[in-house]
GROMACS .gro file of C-alpha atoms in nm:
model
  257
    1UNK     CA    1 -10.502  14.285  -8.714
    2UNK     CA    2 -10.455  14.015  -8.451
    3UNK     CA    3 -10.080  14.006  -8.516
    4UNK     CA    4 -10.059  14.385  -8.485
    5UNK     CA    5 -10.245  14.375  -8.153
    6UNK     CA    6 -10.006  14.107  -8.020
    7UNK     CA    7  -9.704  14.315  -8.125
    8UNK     CA    8  -9.849  14.626  -7.956
    9UNK     CA    9  -9.923  14.440  -7.632
   10UNK     CA   10  -9.573  14.291  -7.628
   11UNK     CA   11  -9.419  14.633  -7.689
   12UNK     CA   12  -9.618  14.793  -7.407
   13UNK     CA   13  -9.526  14.510  -7.169
   14UNK     CA   14  -9.155  14.545  -7.247
   15UNK     CA   15  -9.176  14.923  -7.221
   16UNK     CA   16  -9.332  14.907  -6.874
   17UNK     CA   17  -9.079  14.650  -6.756
   18UNK     CA   18  -8.787  14.858  -6.885
   19UNK     CA   19  -8.933  15.172  -6.725
   20UNK     CA   20  -8.958  14.994  -6.388
   21UNK     CA   21  -8.596  14.883  -6.417
   22UNK     CA   22  -8.484  15.240  -6.481
   23UNK     CA   23  -8.677  15.364  -6.180
   24UNK     CA   24  -8.526  15.100  -5.948
   25UNK     CA   25  -8.211  15.236  -5.777
   26UNK     CA   26  -7.890  15.045  -5.832
   27UNK     CA   27  -7.781  14.900  -5.495
   28UNK     CA   28  -7.416  14.912  -5.609
   29UNK     CA   29  -7.419  15.277  -5.715
   30UNK     CA   30  -7.260  15.538  -5.490
   31UNK     CA   31  -7.357  15.901  -5.452
   32UNK     CA   32  -7.115  16.173  -5.357
   33UNK     CA   33  -7.132  16.288  -4.994
   34UNK     CA   34  -7.354  16.591  -4.937
   35UNK     CA   35  -7.120  16.749  -4.682
   36UNK     CA   36  -6.776  16.709  -4.530
   37UNK     CA   37  -6.644  16.749  -4.177
   38UNK     CA   38  -6.404  17.041  -4.142
   39UNK     CA   39  -6.258  16.993  -3.796
   40UNK     CA   40  -6.118  17.343  -3.768
   41UNK     CA   41  -6.456  17.499  -3.846
   42UNK     CA   42  -6.707  17.244  -3.714
   43UNK     CA   43  -6.549  17.125  -3.388
   44UNK     CA   44  -6.658  17.288  -3.064
   45UNK     CA   45  -6.808  17.242  -2.720
   46UNK     CA   46  -7.135  17.053  -2.678
   47UNK     CA   47  -7.353  16.929  -2.393
   48UNK     CA   48  -7.140  16.613  -2.388
   49UNK     CA   49  -6.819  16.789  -2.283
   50UNK     CA   50  -6.716  16.677  -1.938
   51UNK     CA   51  -6.901  16.345  -1.967
   52UNK     CA   52  -6.637  16.066  -1.965
   53UNK     CA   53  -6.885  15.818  -2.113
   54UNK     CA   54  -6.986  16.037  -2.410
   55UNK     CA   55  -6.928  15.921  -2.765
   56UNK     CA   56  -6.847  16.126  -3.075
   57UNK     CA   57  -7.134  16.248  -3.292
   58UNK     CA   58  -7.171  16.044  -3.610
   59UNK     CA   59  -7.341  16.334  -3.790
   60UNK     CA   60  -7.055  16.565  -3.691
   61UNK     CA   61  -6.810  16.323  -3.859
   62UNK     CA   62  -7.020  16.349  -4.176
   63UNK     CA   63  -7.035  16.728  -4.149
   64UNK     CA   64  -7.413  16.718  -4.109
   65UNK     CA   65  -7.491  16.782  -3.739
   66UNK     CA   66  -7.728  17.078  -3.712
   67UNK     CA   67  -7.753  17.077  -3.331
   68UNK     CA   68  -7.421  17.244  -3.265
   69UNK     CA   69  -7.365  17.316  -2.891
   70UNK     CA   70  -7.700  17.149  -2.810
   71UNK     CA   71  -7.579  16.807  -2.929
   72UNK     CA   72  -7.547  16.537  -2.663
   73UNK     CA   73  -7.246  16.387  -2.841
   74UNK     CA   74  -6.887  16.515  -2.874
   75UNK     CA   75  -6.796  16.741  -3.166
   76UNK     CA   76  -6.426  16.668  -3.197
   77UNK     CA   77  -6.186  16.405  -3.324
   78UNK     CA   78  -6.071  16.123  -3.094
   79UNK     CA   79  -5.793  16.196  -2.845
   80UNK     CA   80  -5.542  15.955  -2.690
   81UNK     CA   81  -5.734  15.959  -2.362
   82UNK     CA   82  -6.062  15.888  -2.543
   83UNK     CA   83  -5.903  15.601  -2.738
   84UNK     CA   84  -5.750  15.445  -2.427
   85UNK     CA   85  -6.077  15.459  -2.232
   86UNK     CA   86  -6.297  15.313  -2.507
   87UNK     CA   87  -6.384  14.945  -2.474
   88UNK     CA   88  -6.312  14.714  -2.772
   89UNK     CA   89  -6.682  14.631  -2.816
   90UNK     CA   90  -6.780  14.980  -2.938
   91UNK     CA   91  -6.651  15.222  -3.197
   92UNK     CA   92  -6.593  15.592  -3.132
   93UNK     CA   93  -6.958  15.667  -3.219
   94UNK     CA   94  -7.095  15.417  -2.965
   95UNK     CA   95  -7.196  15.158  -3.222
   96UNK     CA   96  -7.142  14.792  -3.135
   97UNK     CA   97  -6.856  14.627  -3.318
   98UNK     CA   98  -6.880  14.268  -3.441
   99UNK     CA   99  -6.681  13.947  -3.409
  100UNK     CA  100  -6.654  13.910  -3.788
  101UNK     CA  101  -6.614  14.155  -4.074
  102UNK     CA  102  -6.886  14.226  -4.324
  103UNK     CA  103  -6.845  14.063  -4.665
  104UNK     CA  104  -6.754  14.398  -4.819
  105UNK     CA  105  -6.533  14.500  -4.522
  106UNK     CA  106  -6.744  14.806  -4.462
  107UNK     CA  107  -6.956  14.892  -4.162
  108UNK     CA  108  -6.847  14.934  -3.803
  109UNK     CA  109  -6.556  14.691  -3.803
  110UNK     CA  110  -6.438  14.375  -3.632
  111UNK     CA  111  -6.292  14.354  -3.282
  112UNK     CA  112  -6.131  14.013  -3.338
  113UNK     CA  113  -5.909  14.115  -3.630
  114UNK     CA  114  -5.544  14.207  -3.599
  115UNK     CA  115  -5.494  14.527  -3.393
  116UNK     CA  116  -5.296  14.688  -3.674
  117UNK     CA  117  -5.561  14.598  -3.931
  118UNK     CA  118  -5.820  14.769  -3.709
  119UNK     CA  119  -5.623  15.091  -3.758
  120UNK     CA  120  -5.581  15.055  -4.135
  121UNK     CA  121  -5.818  15.181  -4.405
  122UNK     CA  122  -5.833  15.061  -4.766
  123UNK     CA  123  -5.924  15.328  -5.020
  124UNK     CA  124  -6.019  15.279  -5.383
  125UNK     CA  125  -6.206  15.495  -5.631
  126UNK     CA  126  -5.903  15.723  -5.680
  127UNK     CA  127  -5.991  15.796  -6.040
  128UNK     CA  128  -5.855  16.152  -6.064
  129UNK     CA  129  -5.498  16.035  -5.979
  130UNK     CA  130  -5.314  16.368  -5.957
  131UNK     CA  131  -4.935  16.372  -5.930
  132UNK     CA  132  -4.945  16.444  -5.556
  133UNK     CA  133  -5.185  16.171  -5.445
  134UNK     CA  134  -4.984  16.067  -5.140
  135UNK     CA  135  -4.953  16.426  -5.018
  136UNK     CA  136  -5.328  16.477  -5.058
  137UNK     CA  137  -5.397  16.151  -4.872
  138UNK     CA  138  -5.175  16.258  -4.584
  139UNK     CA  139  -5.325  16.605  -4.562
  140UNK     CA  140  -5.691  16.507  -4.590
  141UNK     CA  141  -5.691  16.184  -4.388
  142UNK     CA  142  -5.445  16.335  -4.141
  143UNK     CA  143  -5.704  16.595  -4.047
  144UNK     CA  144  -5.890  16.329  -3.848
  145UNK     CA  145  -5.604  16.183  -3.644
  146UNK     CA  146  -5.230  16.114  -3.626
  147UNK     CA  147  -5.112  15.891  -3.912
  148UNK     CA  148  -4.867  15.605  -3.886
  149UNK     CA  149  -4.822  15.534  -4.257
  150UNK     CA  150  -4.970  15.603  -4.601
  151UNK     CA  151  -4.914  15.373  -4.897
  152UNK     CA  152  -5.028  15.471  -5.247
  153UNK     CA  153  -5.021  15.194  -5.513
  154UNK     CA  154  -5.031  15.385  -5.841
  155UNK     CA  155  -5.067  15.081  -6.069
  156UNK     CA  156  -5.393  14.980  -5.896
  157UNK     CA  157  -5.519  15.328  -5.799
  158UNK     CA  158  -5.565  15.217  -5.438
  159UNK     CA  159  -5.419  15.330  -5.107
  160UNK     CA  160  -5.374  15.211  -4.750
  161UNK     CA  161  -5.388  15.462  -4.465
  162UNK     CA  162  -5.292  15.353  -4.114
  163UNK     CA  163  -5.360  15.560  -3.804
  164UNK     CA  164  -5.191  15.546  -3.467
  165UNK     CA  165  -5.528  15.498  -3.295
  166UNK     CA  166  -5.820  15.273  -3.386
  167UNK     CA  167  -6.074  15.546  -3.308
  168UNK     CA  168  -5.904  15.782  -3.556
  169UNK     CA  169  -5.948  15.521  -3.830
  170UNK     CA  170  -6.315  15.479  -3.734
  171UNK     CA  171  -6.372  15.854  -3.750
  172UNK     CA  172  -6.188  15.895  -4.082
  173UNK     CA  173  -6.374  15.603  -4.240
  174UNK     CA  174  -6.703  15.786  -4.185
  175UNK     CA  175  -6.566  16.132  -4.264
  176UNK     CA  176  -6.394  16.039  -4.593
  177UNK     CA  177  -6.645  15.789  -4.734
  178UNK     CA  178  -6.791  15.910  -5.068
  179UNK     CA  179  -6.563  16.215  -5.068
  180UNK     CA  180  -6.313  16.322  -5.334
  181UNK     CA  181  -5.943  16.398  -5.301
  182UNK     CA  182  -5.967  16.661  -5.573
  183UNK     CA  183  -6.245  16.914  -5.523
  184UNK     CA  184  -6.485  16.927  -5.815
  185UNK     CA  185  -6.379  16.590  -5.959
  186UNK     CA  186  -6.622  16.308  -6.027
  187UNK     CA  187  -6.435  16.053  -5.813
  188UNK     CA  188  -6.611  15.899  -5.513
  189UNK     CA  189  -6.383  15.738  -5.256
  190UNK     CA  190  -6.478  15.394  -5.132
  191UNK     CA  191  -6.327  15.363  -4.783
  192UNK     CA  192  -6.327  15.018  -4.622
  193UNK     CA  193  -6.135  14.826  -4.360
  194UNK     CA  194  -5.811  14.670  -4.479
  195UNK     CA  195  -5.803  14.292  -4.496
  196UNK     CA  196  -5.428  14.248  -4.456
  197UNK     CA  197  -5.126  14.452  -4.357
  198UNK     CA  198  -4.987  14.619  -4.672
  199UNK     CA  199  -4.652  14.696  -4.508
  200UNK     CA  200  -4.388  14.430  -4.595
  201UNK     CA  201  -4.184  14.528  -4.289
  202UNK     CA  202  -4.482  14.472  -4.063
  203UNK     CA  203  -4.546  14.132  -4.220
  204UNK     CA  204  -4.187  14.026  -4.149
  205UNK     CA  205  -4.214  14.156  -3.794
  206UNK     CA  206  -4.537  13.962  -3.735
  207UNK     CA  207  -4.377  13.648  -3.876
  208UNK     CA  208  -4.074  13.696  -3.652
  209UNK     CA  209  -4.295  13.746  -3.345
  210UNK     CA  210  -4.491  13.431  -3.429
  211UNK     CA  211  -4.168  13.233  -3.469
  212UNK     CA  212  -4.037  13.364  -3.136
  213UNK     CA  213  -4.359  13.263  -2.963
  214UNK     CA  214  -4.329  12.916  -3.116
  215UNK     CA  215  -3.969  12.885  -3.001
  216UNK     CA  216  -4.067  12.985  -2.648
  217UNK     CA  217  -4.344  12.724  -2.644
  218UNK     CA  218  -4.104  12.456  -2.771
  219UNK     CA  219  -3.843  12.562  -2.518
  220UNK     CA  220  -4.091  12.529  -2.234
  221UNK     CA  221  -4.198  12.184  -2.352
  222UNK     CA  222  -3.840  12.059  -2.392
  223UNK     CA  223  -3.730  12.186  -2.053
  224UNK     CA  224  -4.010  11.988  -1.894
  225UNK     CA  225  -3.846  11.669  -2.034
  226UNK     CA  226  -3.523  11.740  -1.842
  227UNK     CA  227  -3.307  11.591  -2.119
  228UNK     CA  228  -2.955  11.744  -2.169
  229UNK     CA  229  -2.946  11.645  -2.537
  230UNK     CA  230  -3.277  11.816  -2.600
  231UNK     CA  231  -3.150  12.127  -2.419
  232UNK     CA  232  -2.842  12.133  -2.641
  233UNK     CA  233  -3.050  12.090  -2.956
  234UNK     CA  234  -3.281  12.369  -2.841
  235UNK     CA  235  -2.991  12.611  -2.795
  236UNK     CA  236  -2.867  12.521  -3.142
  237UNK     CA  237  -3.208  12.591  -3.296
  238UNK     CA  238  -3.229  12.924  -3.114
  239UNK     CA  239  -2.890  13.029  -3.248
  240UNK     CA  240  -2.990  12.931  -3.602
  241UNK     CA  241  -3.311  13.131  -3.564
  242UNK     CA  242  -3.140  13.443  -3.430
  243UNK     CA  243  -2.834  13.430  -3.662
  244UNK     CA  244  -2.934  13.243  -3.981
  245UNK     CA  245  -2.646  13.396  -4.181
  246UNK     CA  246  -2.398  13.204  -3.963
  247UNK     CA  247  -2.573  12.871  -4.025
  248UNK     CA  248  -2.583  12.777  -4.397
  249UNK     CA  249  -2.774  12.457  -4.324
  250UNK     CA  250  -3.051  12.664  -4.166
  251UNK     CA  251  -3.068  12.884  -4.476
  252UNK     CA  252  -3.094  12.575  -4.698
  253UNK     CA  253  -3.385  12.444  -4.489
  254UNK     CA  254  -3.565  12.780  -4.513
  255UNK     CA  255  -3.520  12.785  -4.893
  256UNK     CA  256  -3.656  12.432  -4.920
  257UNK     CA  257  -3.958  12.533  -4.709
   0.00000   0.00000   0.00000
C-alpha cells in the first residue's frame, strides 16, 4: 500500500509539472499577424497632416489603427521629404534608435551601423516557396516604399530586401513582420535587420572606397615628408591600385595577401 501511495503521489506531481509546462507560452514561438496594412485602402488624412514634426502611426503600419482621421500620427508611408527631415536618433514611428543592435537584430535598429545596412531587411520563414518568390517579395515589400534591390536565396529560403530610404525599411519591417507571402499559407515571416551587405558588387565598392581613403591618407602623410623618392613611390602605388592589370607584380602581391 505504501509503495502504491508513493507511485500515485509521484504521478500526480509529474502530471501537474507537465501541465504547467504546457500552459507556459513558448517565448520563441511566433503567431501570425492579426491584420495587415493595405496602403491603398488604409492611408488617409489625420490630425497630424500639416505638422512637420509628426511621426507615422505604428498601429497604422500594422493595419490596426482604429482612430482613423482622429489619429494624431500620420497614416501614410514615408516620403523623401519625411526621410530627409528625420534625425538619425529616431525611426519613422518616433521611437529612439540605439547605438548597438539587439542580439536577434530585431527591434528599432541601430544608428551606428552601415547606412546601406540600415536600409536592408533580412527575411526568413519563407516556407511556402512558390516559383515566383522574388516577384511576390517585390510586389508586397514594394508597397511600403521604393526598392533598391531584392535578393532571394532559394537554397536557404531567405531573402534580402533593400530600400532606397531608411524610413521605408523601418515601416516595412513592422508591416511585414509575421505576415505571409502566400495568403492562406502557414508560413510566418521573420523580418529582421540585415547584418551584412548581401550584394557582392556593393562589397567590392565598399572595399574600393576604403582602399581609396587609405591611399589618400598615405598620400597626405608622404607629402608632409617632402621627399621626392617617396613622391615617386606614391605615384607608382597609385597607378598599381588604379590599373592592377598593367602591373603583374601588384597582382602577385594581392594573390599572396
